[in-house]
Structures are given as C-alpha cells and as structure tokens.
Short mmCIF file of C-alpha atoms and ligand atoms in Angstrom, two decimals:
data_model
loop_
_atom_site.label_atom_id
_atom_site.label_comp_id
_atom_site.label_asym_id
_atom_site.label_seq_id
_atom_site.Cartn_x
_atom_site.Cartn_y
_atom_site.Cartn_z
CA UNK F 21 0.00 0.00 0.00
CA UNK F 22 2.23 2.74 0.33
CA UNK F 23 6.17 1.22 -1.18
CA UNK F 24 7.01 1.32 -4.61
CA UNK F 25 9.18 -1.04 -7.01
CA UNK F 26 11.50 2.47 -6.02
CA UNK F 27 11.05 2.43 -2.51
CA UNK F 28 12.06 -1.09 -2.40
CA UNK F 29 15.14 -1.09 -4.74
CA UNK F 30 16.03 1.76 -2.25
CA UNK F 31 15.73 -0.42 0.65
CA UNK F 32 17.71 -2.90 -0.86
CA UNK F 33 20.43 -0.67 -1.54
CA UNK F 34 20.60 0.86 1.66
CA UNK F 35 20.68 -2.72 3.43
CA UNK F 36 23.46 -3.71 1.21
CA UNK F 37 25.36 -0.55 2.19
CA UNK F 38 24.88 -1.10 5.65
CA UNK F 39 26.12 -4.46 5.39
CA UNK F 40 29.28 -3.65 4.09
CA UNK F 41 30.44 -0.07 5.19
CA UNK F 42 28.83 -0.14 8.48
CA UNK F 43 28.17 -3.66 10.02
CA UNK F 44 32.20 -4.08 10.51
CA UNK F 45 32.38 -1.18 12.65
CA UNK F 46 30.25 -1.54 14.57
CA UNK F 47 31.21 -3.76 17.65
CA UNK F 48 34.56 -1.27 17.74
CA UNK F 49 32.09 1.91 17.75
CA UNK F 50 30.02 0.51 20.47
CA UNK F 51 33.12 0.05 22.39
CA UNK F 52 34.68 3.61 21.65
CA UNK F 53 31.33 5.35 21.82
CA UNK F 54 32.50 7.17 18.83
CA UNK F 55 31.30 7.14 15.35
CA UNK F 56 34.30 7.56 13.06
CA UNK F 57 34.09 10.49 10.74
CA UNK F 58 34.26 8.25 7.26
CA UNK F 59 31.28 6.74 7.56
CA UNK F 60 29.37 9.85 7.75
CA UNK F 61 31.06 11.30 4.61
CA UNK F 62 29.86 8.19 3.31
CA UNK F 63 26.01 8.24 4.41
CA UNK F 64 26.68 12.37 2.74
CA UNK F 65 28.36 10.87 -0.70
CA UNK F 66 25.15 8.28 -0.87
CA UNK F 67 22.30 11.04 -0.38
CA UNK F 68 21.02 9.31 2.67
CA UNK F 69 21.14 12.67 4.42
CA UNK F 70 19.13 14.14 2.00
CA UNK F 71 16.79 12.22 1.27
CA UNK F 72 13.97 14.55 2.56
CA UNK F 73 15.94 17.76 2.10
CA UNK F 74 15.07 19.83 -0.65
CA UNK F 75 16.23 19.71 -3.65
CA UNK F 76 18.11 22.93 -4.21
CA UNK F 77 20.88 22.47 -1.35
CA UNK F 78 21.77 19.12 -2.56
CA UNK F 79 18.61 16.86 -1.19
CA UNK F 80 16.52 14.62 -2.98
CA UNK F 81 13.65 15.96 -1.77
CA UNK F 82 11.87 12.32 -1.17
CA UNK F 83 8.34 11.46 -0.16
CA UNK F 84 8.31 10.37 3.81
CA UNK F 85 8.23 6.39 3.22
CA UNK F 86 11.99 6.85 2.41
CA UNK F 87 12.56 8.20 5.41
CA UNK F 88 10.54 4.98 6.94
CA UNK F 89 12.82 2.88 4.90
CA UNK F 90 16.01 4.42 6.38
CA UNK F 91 14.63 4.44 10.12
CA UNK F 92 13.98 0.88 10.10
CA UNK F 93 17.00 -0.76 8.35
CA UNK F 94 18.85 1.06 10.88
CA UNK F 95 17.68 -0.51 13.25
CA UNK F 96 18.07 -3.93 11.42
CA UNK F 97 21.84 -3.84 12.22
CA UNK F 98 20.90 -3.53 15.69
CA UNK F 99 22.95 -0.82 17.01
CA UNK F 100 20.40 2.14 18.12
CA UNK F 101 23.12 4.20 19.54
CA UNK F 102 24.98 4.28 15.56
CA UNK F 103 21.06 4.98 14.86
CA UNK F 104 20.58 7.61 16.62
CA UNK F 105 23.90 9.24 16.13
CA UNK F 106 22.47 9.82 12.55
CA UNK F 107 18.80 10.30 12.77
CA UNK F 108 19.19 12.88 15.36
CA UNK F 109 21.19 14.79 12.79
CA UNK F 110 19.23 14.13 10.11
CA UNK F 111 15.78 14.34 11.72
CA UNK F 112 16.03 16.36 14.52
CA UNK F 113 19.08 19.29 13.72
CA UNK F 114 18.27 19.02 10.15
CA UNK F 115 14.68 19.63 10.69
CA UNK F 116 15.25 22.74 12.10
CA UNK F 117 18.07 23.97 9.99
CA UNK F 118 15.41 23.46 6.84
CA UNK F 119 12.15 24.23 7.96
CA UNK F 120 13.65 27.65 10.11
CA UNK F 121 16.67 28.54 8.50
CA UNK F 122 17.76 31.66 6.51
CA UNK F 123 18.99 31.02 2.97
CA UNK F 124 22.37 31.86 4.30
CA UNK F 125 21.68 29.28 7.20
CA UNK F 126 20.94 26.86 4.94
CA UNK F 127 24.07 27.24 2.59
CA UNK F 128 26.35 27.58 5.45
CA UNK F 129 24.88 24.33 7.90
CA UNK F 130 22.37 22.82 5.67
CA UNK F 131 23.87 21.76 2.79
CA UNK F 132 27.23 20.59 4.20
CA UNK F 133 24.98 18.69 6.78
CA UNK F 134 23.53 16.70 3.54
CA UNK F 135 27.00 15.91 2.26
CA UNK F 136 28.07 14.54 5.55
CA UNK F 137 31.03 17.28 6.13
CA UNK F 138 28.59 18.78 9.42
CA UNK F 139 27.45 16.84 12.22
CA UNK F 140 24.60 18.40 14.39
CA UNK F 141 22.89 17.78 17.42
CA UNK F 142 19.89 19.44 19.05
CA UNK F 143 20.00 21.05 22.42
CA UNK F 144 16.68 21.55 24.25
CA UNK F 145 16.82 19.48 27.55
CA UNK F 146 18.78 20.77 30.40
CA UNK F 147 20.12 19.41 33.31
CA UNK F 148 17.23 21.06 35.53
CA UNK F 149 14.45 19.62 33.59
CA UNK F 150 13.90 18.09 29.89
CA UNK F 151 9.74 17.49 30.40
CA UNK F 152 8.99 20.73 31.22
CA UNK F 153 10.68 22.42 27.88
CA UNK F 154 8.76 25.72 28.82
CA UNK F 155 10.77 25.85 31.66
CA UNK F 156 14.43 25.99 30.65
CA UNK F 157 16.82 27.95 32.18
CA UNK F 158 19.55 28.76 28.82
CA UNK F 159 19.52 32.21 27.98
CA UNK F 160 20.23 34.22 24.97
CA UNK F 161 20.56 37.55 25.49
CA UNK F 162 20.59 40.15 22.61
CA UNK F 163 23.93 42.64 22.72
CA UNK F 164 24.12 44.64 19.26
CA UNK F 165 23.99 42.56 16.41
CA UNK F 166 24.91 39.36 19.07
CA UNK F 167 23.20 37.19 21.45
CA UNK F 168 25.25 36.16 24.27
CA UNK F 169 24.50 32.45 25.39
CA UNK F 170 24.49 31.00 28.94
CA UNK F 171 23.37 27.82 30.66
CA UNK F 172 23.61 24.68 30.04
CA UNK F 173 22.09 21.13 28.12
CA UNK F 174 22.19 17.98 29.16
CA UNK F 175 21.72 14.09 27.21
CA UNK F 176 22.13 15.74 23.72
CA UNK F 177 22.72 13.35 20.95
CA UNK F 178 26.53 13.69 18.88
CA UNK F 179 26.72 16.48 21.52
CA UNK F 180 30.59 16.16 22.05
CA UNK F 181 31.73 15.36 18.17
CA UNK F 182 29.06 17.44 16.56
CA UNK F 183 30.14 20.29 14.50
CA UNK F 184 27.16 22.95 15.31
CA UNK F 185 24.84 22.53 17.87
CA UNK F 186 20.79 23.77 17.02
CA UNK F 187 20.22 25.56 20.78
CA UNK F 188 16.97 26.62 22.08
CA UNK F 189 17.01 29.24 24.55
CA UNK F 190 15.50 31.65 26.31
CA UNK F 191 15.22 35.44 25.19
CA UNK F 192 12.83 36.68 27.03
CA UNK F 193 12.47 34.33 30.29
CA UNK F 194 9.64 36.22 32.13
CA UNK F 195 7.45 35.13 29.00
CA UNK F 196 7.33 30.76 29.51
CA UNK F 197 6.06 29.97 26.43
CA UNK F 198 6.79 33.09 24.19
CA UNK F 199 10.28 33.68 25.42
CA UNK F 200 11.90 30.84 23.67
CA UNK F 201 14.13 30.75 20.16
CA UNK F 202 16.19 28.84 18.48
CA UNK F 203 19.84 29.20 17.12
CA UNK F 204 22.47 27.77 15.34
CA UNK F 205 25.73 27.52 16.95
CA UNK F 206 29.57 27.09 15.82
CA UNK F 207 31.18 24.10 17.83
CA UNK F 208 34.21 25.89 17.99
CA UNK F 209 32.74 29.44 19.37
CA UNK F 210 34.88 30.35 22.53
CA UNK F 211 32.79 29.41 25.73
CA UNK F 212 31.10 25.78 24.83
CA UNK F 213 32.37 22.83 26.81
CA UNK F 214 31.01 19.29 26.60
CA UNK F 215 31.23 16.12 28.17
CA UNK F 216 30.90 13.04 27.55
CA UNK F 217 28.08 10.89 29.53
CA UNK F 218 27.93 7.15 30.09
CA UNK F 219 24.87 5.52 29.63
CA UNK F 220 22.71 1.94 29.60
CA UNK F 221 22.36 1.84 25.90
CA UNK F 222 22.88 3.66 23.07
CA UNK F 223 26.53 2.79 23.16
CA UNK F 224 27.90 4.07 20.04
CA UNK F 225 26.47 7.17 20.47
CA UNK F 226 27.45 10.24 22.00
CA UNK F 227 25.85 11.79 24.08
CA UNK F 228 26.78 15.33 26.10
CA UNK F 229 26.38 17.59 29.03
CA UNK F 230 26.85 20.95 27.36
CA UNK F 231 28.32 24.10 28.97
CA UNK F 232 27.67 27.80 27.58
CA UNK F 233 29.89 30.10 29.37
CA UNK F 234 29.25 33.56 27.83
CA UNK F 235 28.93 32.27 24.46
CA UNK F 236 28.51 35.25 21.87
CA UNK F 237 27.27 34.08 18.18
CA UNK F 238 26.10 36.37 15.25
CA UNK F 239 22.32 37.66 15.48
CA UNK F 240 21.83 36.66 11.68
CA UNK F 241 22.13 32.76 13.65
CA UNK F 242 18.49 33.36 15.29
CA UNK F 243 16.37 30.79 13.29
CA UNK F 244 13.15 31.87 12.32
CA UNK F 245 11.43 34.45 14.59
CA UNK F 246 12.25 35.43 18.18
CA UNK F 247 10.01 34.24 20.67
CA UNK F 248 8.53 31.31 18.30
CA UNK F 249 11.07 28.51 19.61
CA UNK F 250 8.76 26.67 21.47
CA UNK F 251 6.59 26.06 18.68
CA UNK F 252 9.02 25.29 16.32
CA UNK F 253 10.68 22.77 18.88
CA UNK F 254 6.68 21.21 19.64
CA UNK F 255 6.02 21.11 15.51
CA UNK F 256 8.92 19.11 14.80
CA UNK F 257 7.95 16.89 18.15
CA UNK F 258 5.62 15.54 15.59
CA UNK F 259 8.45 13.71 13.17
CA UNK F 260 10.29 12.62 16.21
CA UNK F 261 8.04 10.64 17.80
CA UNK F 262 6.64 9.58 14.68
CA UNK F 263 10.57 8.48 14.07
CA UNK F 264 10.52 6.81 17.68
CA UNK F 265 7.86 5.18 16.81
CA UNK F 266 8.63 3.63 13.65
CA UNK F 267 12.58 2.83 15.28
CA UNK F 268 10.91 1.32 18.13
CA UNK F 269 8.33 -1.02 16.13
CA UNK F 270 11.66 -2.68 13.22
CA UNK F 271 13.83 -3.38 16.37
CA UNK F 272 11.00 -5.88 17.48
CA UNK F 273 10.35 -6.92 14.35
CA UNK F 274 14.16 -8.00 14.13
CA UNK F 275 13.45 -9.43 17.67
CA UNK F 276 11.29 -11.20 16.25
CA UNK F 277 12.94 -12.64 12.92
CA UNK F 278 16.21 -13.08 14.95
CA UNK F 279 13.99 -15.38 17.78
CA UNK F 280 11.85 -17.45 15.06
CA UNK F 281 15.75 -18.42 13.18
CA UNK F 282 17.08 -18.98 16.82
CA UNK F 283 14.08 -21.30 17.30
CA UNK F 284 14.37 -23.43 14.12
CA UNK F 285 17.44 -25.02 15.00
CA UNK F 286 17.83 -24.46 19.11
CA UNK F 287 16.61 -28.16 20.09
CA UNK F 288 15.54 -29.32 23.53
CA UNK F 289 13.95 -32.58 24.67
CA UNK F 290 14.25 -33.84 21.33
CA UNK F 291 12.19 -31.04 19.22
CA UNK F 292 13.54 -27.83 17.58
CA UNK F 293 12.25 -24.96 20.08
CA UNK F 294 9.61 -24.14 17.33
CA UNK F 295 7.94 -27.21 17.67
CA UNK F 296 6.75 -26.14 21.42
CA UNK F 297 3.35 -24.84 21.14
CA UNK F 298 3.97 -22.35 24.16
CA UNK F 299 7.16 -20.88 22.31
CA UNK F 300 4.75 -20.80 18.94
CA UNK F 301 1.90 -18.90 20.67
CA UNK F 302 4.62 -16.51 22.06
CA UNK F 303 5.59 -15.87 18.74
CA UNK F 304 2.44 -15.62 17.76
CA UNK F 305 1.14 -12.74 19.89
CA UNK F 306 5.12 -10.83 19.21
CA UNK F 307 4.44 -11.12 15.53
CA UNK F 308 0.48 -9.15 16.04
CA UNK F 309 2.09 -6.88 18.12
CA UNK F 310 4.53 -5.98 16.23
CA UNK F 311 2.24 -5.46 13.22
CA UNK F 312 -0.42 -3.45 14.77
CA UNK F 313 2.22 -1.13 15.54
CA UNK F 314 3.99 -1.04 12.07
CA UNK F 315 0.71 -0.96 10.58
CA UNK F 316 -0.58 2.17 12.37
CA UNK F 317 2.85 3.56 12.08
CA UNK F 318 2.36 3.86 8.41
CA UNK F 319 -0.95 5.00 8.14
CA UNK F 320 0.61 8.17 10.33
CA UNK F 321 3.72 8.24 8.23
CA UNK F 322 1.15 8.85 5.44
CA UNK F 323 -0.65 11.57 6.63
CA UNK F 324 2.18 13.33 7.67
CA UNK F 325 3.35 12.74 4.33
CA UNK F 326 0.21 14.14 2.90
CA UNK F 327 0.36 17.72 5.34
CA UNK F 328 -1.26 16.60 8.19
CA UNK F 329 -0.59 17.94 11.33
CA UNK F 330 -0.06 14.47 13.55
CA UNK F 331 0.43 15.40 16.98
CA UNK F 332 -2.16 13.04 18.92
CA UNK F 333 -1.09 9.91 16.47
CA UNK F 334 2.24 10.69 16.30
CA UNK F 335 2.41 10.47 20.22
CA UNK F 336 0.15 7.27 20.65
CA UNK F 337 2.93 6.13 17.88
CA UNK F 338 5.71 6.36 20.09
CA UNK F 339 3.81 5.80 23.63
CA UNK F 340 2.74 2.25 22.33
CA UNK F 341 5.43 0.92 19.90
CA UNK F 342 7.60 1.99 22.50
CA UNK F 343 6.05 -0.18 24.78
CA UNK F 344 5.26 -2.92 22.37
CA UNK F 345 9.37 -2.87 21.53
CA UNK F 346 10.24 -3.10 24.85
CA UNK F 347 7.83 -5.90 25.77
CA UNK F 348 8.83 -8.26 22.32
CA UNK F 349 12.30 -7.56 22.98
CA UNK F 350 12.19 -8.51 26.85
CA UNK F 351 9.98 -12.04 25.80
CA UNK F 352 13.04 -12.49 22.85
CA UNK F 353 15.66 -12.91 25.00
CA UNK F 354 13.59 -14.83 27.22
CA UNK F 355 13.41 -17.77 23.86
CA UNK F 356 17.52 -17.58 23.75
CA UNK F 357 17.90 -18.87 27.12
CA UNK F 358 21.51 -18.14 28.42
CA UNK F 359 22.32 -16.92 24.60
CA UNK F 360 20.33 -14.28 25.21
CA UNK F 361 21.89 -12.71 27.82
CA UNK F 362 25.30 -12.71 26.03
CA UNK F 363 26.58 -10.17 24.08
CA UNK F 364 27.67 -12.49 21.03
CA UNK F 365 23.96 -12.54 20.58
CA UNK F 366 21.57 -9.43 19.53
CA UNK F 367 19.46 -9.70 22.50
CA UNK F 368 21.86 -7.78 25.12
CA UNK F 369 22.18 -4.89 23.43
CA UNK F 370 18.73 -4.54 21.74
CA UNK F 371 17.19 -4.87 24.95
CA UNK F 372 19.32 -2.25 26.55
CA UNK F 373 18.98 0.24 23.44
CA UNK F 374 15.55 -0.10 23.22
CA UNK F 375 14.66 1.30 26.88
CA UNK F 376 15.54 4.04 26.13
CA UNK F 377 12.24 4.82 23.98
CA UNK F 378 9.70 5.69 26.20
CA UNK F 379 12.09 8.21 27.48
CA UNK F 380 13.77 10.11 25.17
CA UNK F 381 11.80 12.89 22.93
CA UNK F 382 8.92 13.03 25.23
CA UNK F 383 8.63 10.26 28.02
CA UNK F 384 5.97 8.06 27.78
CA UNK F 385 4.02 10.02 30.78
CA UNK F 386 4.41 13.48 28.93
CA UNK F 387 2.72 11.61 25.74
CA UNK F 388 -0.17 10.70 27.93
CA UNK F 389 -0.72 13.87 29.24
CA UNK F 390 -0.86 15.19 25.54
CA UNK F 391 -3.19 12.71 24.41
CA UNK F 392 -5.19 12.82 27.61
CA UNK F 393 -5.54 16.71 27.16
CA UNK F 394 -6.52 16.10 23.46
CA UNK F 395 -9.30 13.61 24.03
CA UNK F 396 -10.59 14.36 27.51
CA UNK F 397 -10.36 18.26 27.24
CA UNK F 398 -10.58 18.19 23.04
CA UNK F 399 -7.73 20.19 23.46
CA UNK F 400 -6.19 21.27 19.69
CA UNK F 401 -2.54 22.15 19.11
CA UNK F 402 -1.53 23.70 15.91
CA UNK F 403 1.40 24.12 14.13
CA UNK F 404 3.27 27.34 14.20
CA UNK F 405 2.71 30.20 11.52
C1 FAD H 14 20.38 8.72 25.48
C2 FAD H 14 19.57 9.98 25.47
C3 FAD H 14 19.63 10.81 24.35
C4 FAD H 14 18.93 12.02 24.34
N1 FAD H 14 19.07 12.89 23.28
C5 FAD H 14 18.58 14.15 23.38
C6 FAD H 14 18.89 15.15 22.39
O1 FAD H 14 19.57 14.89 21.38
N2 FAD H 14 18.43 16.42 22.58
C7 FAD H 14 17.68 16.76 23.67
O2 FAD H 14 17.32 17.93 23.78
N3 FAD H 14 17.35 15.84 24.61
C8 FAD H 14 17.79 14.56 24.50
N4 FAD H 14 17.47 13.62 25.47
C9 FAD H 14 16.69 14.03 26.62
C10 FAD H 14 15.29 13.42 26.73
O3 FAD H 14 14.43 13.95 25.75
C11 FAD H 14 14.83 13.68 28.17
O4 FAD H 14 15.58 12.81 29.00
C12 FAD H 14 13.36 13.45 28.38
O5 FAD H 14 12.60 14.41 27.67
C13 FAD H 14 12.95 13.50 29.86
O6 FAD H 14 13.49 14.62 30.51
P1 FAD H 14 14.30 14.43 31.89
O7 FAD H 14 15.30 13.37 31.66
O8 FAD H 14 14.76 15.74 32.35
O9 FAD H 14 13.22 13.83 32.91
P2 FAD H 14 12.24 14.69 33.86
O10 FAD H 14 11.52 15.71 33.06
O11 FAD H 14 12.99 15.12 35.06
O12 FAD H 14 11.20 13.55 34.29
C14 FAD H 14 11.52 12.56 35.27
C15 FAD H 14 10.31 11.61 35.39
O13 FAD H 14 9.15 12.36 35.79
C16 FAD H 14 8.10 12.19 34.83
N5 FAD H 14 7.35 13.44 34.71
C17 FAD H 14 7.86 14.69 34.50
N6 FAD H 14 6.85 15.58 34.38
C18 FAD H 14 5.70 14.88 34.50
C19 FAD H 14 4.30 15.21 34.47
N7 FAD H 14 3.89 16.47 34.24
N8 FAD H 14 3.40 14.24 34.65
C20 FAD H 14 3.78 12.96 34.86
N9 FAD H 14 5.08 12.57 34.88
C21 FAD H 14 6.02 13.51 34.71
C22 FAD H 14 8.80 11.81 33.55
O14 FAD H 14 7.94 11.13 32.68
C23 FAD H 14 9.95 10.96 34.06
O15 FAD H 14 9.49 9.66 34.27
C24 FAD H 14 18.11 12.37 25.45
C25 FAD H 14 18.02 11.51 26.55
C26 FAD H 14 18.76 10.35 26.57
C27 FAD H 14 18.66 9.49 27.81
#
C-alpha cells in the first residue's frame, strides 16, 4: 500500500550498504562510543542525508516512506546508539536547519549537513528539567547585532563530536512559552564545553552535558522568529516521535525474525524450540504486536506525508510501539535462554537500546498527558505560523 518497485530497490540498496560499510564497525564503535568520521562522509556521498531535504541544497527531496525505509534498516543492524547518532542529525538538527533557516543558514549548515562534512545535534533538555521544555533555564541575550548564550544542556545526541549545535534558549524568560528561540551555533565558538556521559544503551552514540559560558554568536544565527522557539521545537515533536515510533516497532520486528531463526534449530527434549506450542503462541502474539504497531505507524507516516498535522497519532505512535518494543524484545531474549543474555547474541544490546524509547523525545508520561488533554479536554494544538 504505500512502497514502490522504487522504494524497495532503495531499501535494498541501503541494506546492502549497511552491510558492508557499516556492520564491521560496529562492535569497535560501540566500544569507543564514537562514530568515526568516514562513515558519515559516506552516508553524505550516498544522499542518505538528503533524502527529505530539498532539492536545491543538494537533497533529494523524497516522499516520507523513504525516510521509513532508512529508520527501520537502521535498526536492522541492531545498534540504536549508531542509529541515533544519525537520525538525530538528520531528523532532529536538520529539521530545524530546513524548515527555520535563513537562505544563508541553509548554505552555510544545511547543505554541508547533507554531504556529511557537518554533524549536528539538538540542544533543548537541560540538566534542571527536559519534560517541562517551557521551563528551561539557557539564555540568549541580545547585545548589538549578538546574542550572548548562557546555561547549560544535558543528554544531547553527537553532543561532544558534533560540528554545530541547534540551541533553544531563552530570550525573554519572564514570558514561559513566548520567550523561547532557536539558534544555530559554531562548535568551535569560545565558551562551549562538553562532556561526555555514560549511559545503559545507546553505546555508540554520544551523548553530552553541554556548557555555555558567555557564548557570543552572530544575530543573523536566530532561526526563524524570536520568541517562536517553542513552537518550532513542539512542531517538529511531531516527526520525532513519529521516528521513535517507527525505530521502536523494526527493532521488534528484528526481535522477532532473529527469535523465530534462533528457534528453528535451538533443540531441547528432542524437538527444535519451534515445535513447542507455548514458544509458537509466544511468537504468535510478538508477531500481532509488532504489526499493529507497524501498521498504524504507516498510516501516520502517510498523513504526515500528505500535510497533516499528527500530533495526537504521532504520540500514541511512540507511547505504544515503545512499549510494544520493549515488551517483544524482553519475551526475545527470554526464547535464547543463556544466549540471550550474552553479548555475542543481539538480544543484550537490543534490549538495553531499546529502553531508552519511552524516554527520550517526550517520556511516555508526557505523551499521555498530551493525548489525555486532546481527548478528555478536546484540546487542539496547531502548528506554528
Ligand atoms: C540517550 C539519550 C539521548 C537524548 N538525546 C537528546 C537530544 O539529542 N536532545 C535533547 O534535547 N534531549 C535529549 N534527550 C533528553 C530526553 O528527551 C529527556 O531525557 C526526556 O525528555 C525527559 O526529561 P528528563 O530526563 O529531564 O526527565 P524529567 O523531566 O525530570 O522527568 C523525570 C520523570 O518524571 C516524569 N514526569 C515529568 N513531568 C511529568 C508530568 N507532568 N506528569 C507525569 N510525569 C512527569 C517523567 O515522565 C519521568 O518519568 C536524550 C536523553 C537520553 C537518555
């Protein structure tokens, strides 16, 4: 219903590609925690960075299911930490770079960002508070034709080996929700420190603590208008969670395909393990699960595709194939026995990767309140003008 004979030579492509410039690398970048710089010149020389970038600063301008083809063979070579590394750039700095940038903005980040010779990251949660986005303590204050930034941002994805950092901040923080905007920032401006945290999951990613100490940038690096970052961050909260969601329902489906192979030759008491009608109901029940949530994942995917502003699906997207990934992923390792607590299996590290979806971009408790407010209260949100 919605992939073409294009879509799907795409998806082969990209799988093949994955195999062989990525899938070597990836046990040493899980170790290191460090994504080596080739293999995002690489993902730039293919067009995979562009694929829903417009046309005229070197994208390919793509409808959305290509984007749902790149999320979830991703996830297929089950590292989400090397996933996230480059959807966050892709989907969450690159979002904002396109859809709020100058022209000048997008010469200068954008199109270097689709080639692979920029790294970004996105910087709204702080150490104080990441739920309450309203209530961030960053400022940016204007000085002449500067702002001057101070604060700080903690958990950000490619926050220590990103080359520009997308910062929301506060210019006017007695106004909550109106005193917010968002700016594009030089990694190598004088006053930004980062480290590096460790973390469950998510291994080969990096993610930062980020320190601005008096940090003065250009005005022209304000991204759309002043005062309208909070709606630009909740708009694009949309395509996150959306992209959550769809990440969050191909890792169980891999759970899944990995647990049914495992099963077909594992033998116990005589049988192969998919012989035992407990194991086969198990699978059973994964397998619906699984495509209930891929299903409805697509139908949203569509209507975002088609202008639609997706705010209540795209949350009840992520809240539930969130869950659902977690859940399939927990009862997979359960059907590898002792295998599947090892790391020479996929289980380990899918398991711990995948917990970290009901938290990041909106925990799973901040998407209920959203959805509770939209169908108790018939509460609308809108995108921003
Ligand atoms: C590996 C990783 C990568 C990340 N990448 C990025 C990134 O690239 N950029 C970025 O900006 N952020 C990033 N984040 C941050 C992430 O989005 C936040 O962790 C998340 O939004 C929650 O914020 P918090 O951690 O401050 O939790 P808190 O807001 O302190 O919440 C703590 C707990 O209280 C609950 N809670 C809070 N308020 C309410 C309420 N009103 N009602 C009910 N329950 C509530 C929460 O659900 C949670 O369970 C990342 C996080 C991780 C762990």
């Amino acid at each position: 219903m919605y992939f073409t004979e294009e879509h799907e030579s795409f998806r082969q492509s990209f799988r093949e590609f994955l195999q062989k410039e990525v899938v070597p690398h990836i046990d040493k970048w899980e170790k290191t925690g460090t994504v080596e710089r080739f293999i995002w010149k690489k993902f730039g020389e293919m067009g995979y960075f562009g694929i829903n970038q417009p046309e005229e600063y070197g994208g390919m301008n793509l409808d959305l299911f290509y984007t749902v083809i790149f999320l979830e063979e991703l996830q297929k070579i089950n590292s989400g930490g090397f996933a996230a590394n480059m959807w966050a750039h892709g989907y969450l700095a690159m979002t904002h770079l396109n859809k709020e940038g100058d022209d000048r903005i997008k010469r200068e980040y954008l199109a270097p960002s689709i080639e692979g010779d920029k790294i970004g990251c996105l910087c709204i949660t702080e150490p104080f508070g990441g739920s309450d986005v309203a209530g961030m303590r960053t400022t940016a204050v204007k000085k002449g034709d500067t702002y001057v930034l101070n604060g700080s941002k903690t958990f950000i994805t490619n926050g220590v080996y990103s080359d520009y950092l997308v910062v929301v901040a506060k210019t006017n923080p007695e106004d909550k929700y109106k005193g917010m905007s968002i700016f594009v920032v030089d990694r190598d401006t004088p006053g930004i420190s980062a480290t590096k945290l460790d973390k469950l999951g998510w291994r080969a990613s990096d993610t930062a603590e980020i320190a601005f100490d008096n940090v003065v940038i250009p005005a022209e690096n304000l991204m759309g208008e002043e005062g309208k970052g909070f709606p630009y961050v909740m708009q694009h909260f949309a395509l996150e969670r959306l992209v959550m969601g769809i990440n969050a329902h191909a890792r169980a489906d891999y759970a899944v395909e990995y647990a049914v192979k495992y099963m077909e030759e594992r033998v116990a008491f005589g049988k192969s393990l998919d012989r035992f009608q407990v194991l086969r109901h198990k699978i059973a029940e994964m397998a619906s699960r699984v495509d209930m949530c891929r299903e409805y994942n697509y139908s949203i995917a569509k209507r975002l595709n088609d202008g639609v502003y997706v705010v209540k699906e795209a949350s009840m997207s992520k809240l539930l194939s969130t869950k659902m990934a977690d859940e399939v992923i927990y009862e997979a390792l359960q059907l590898l026995g002792g295998y599947g607590y090892m790391e020479e299996y996929p289980m380990a590290r899918l398991l711990r990767d995948s917990r970290l979806g009901p938290i990041g971009g909106g925990t799973s408790e901040i998407l209920k309140e959203i959805i509770a407010k939209m169908v108790i209260d018939k509460k609308e949100y809108k995108p921003a003008t």
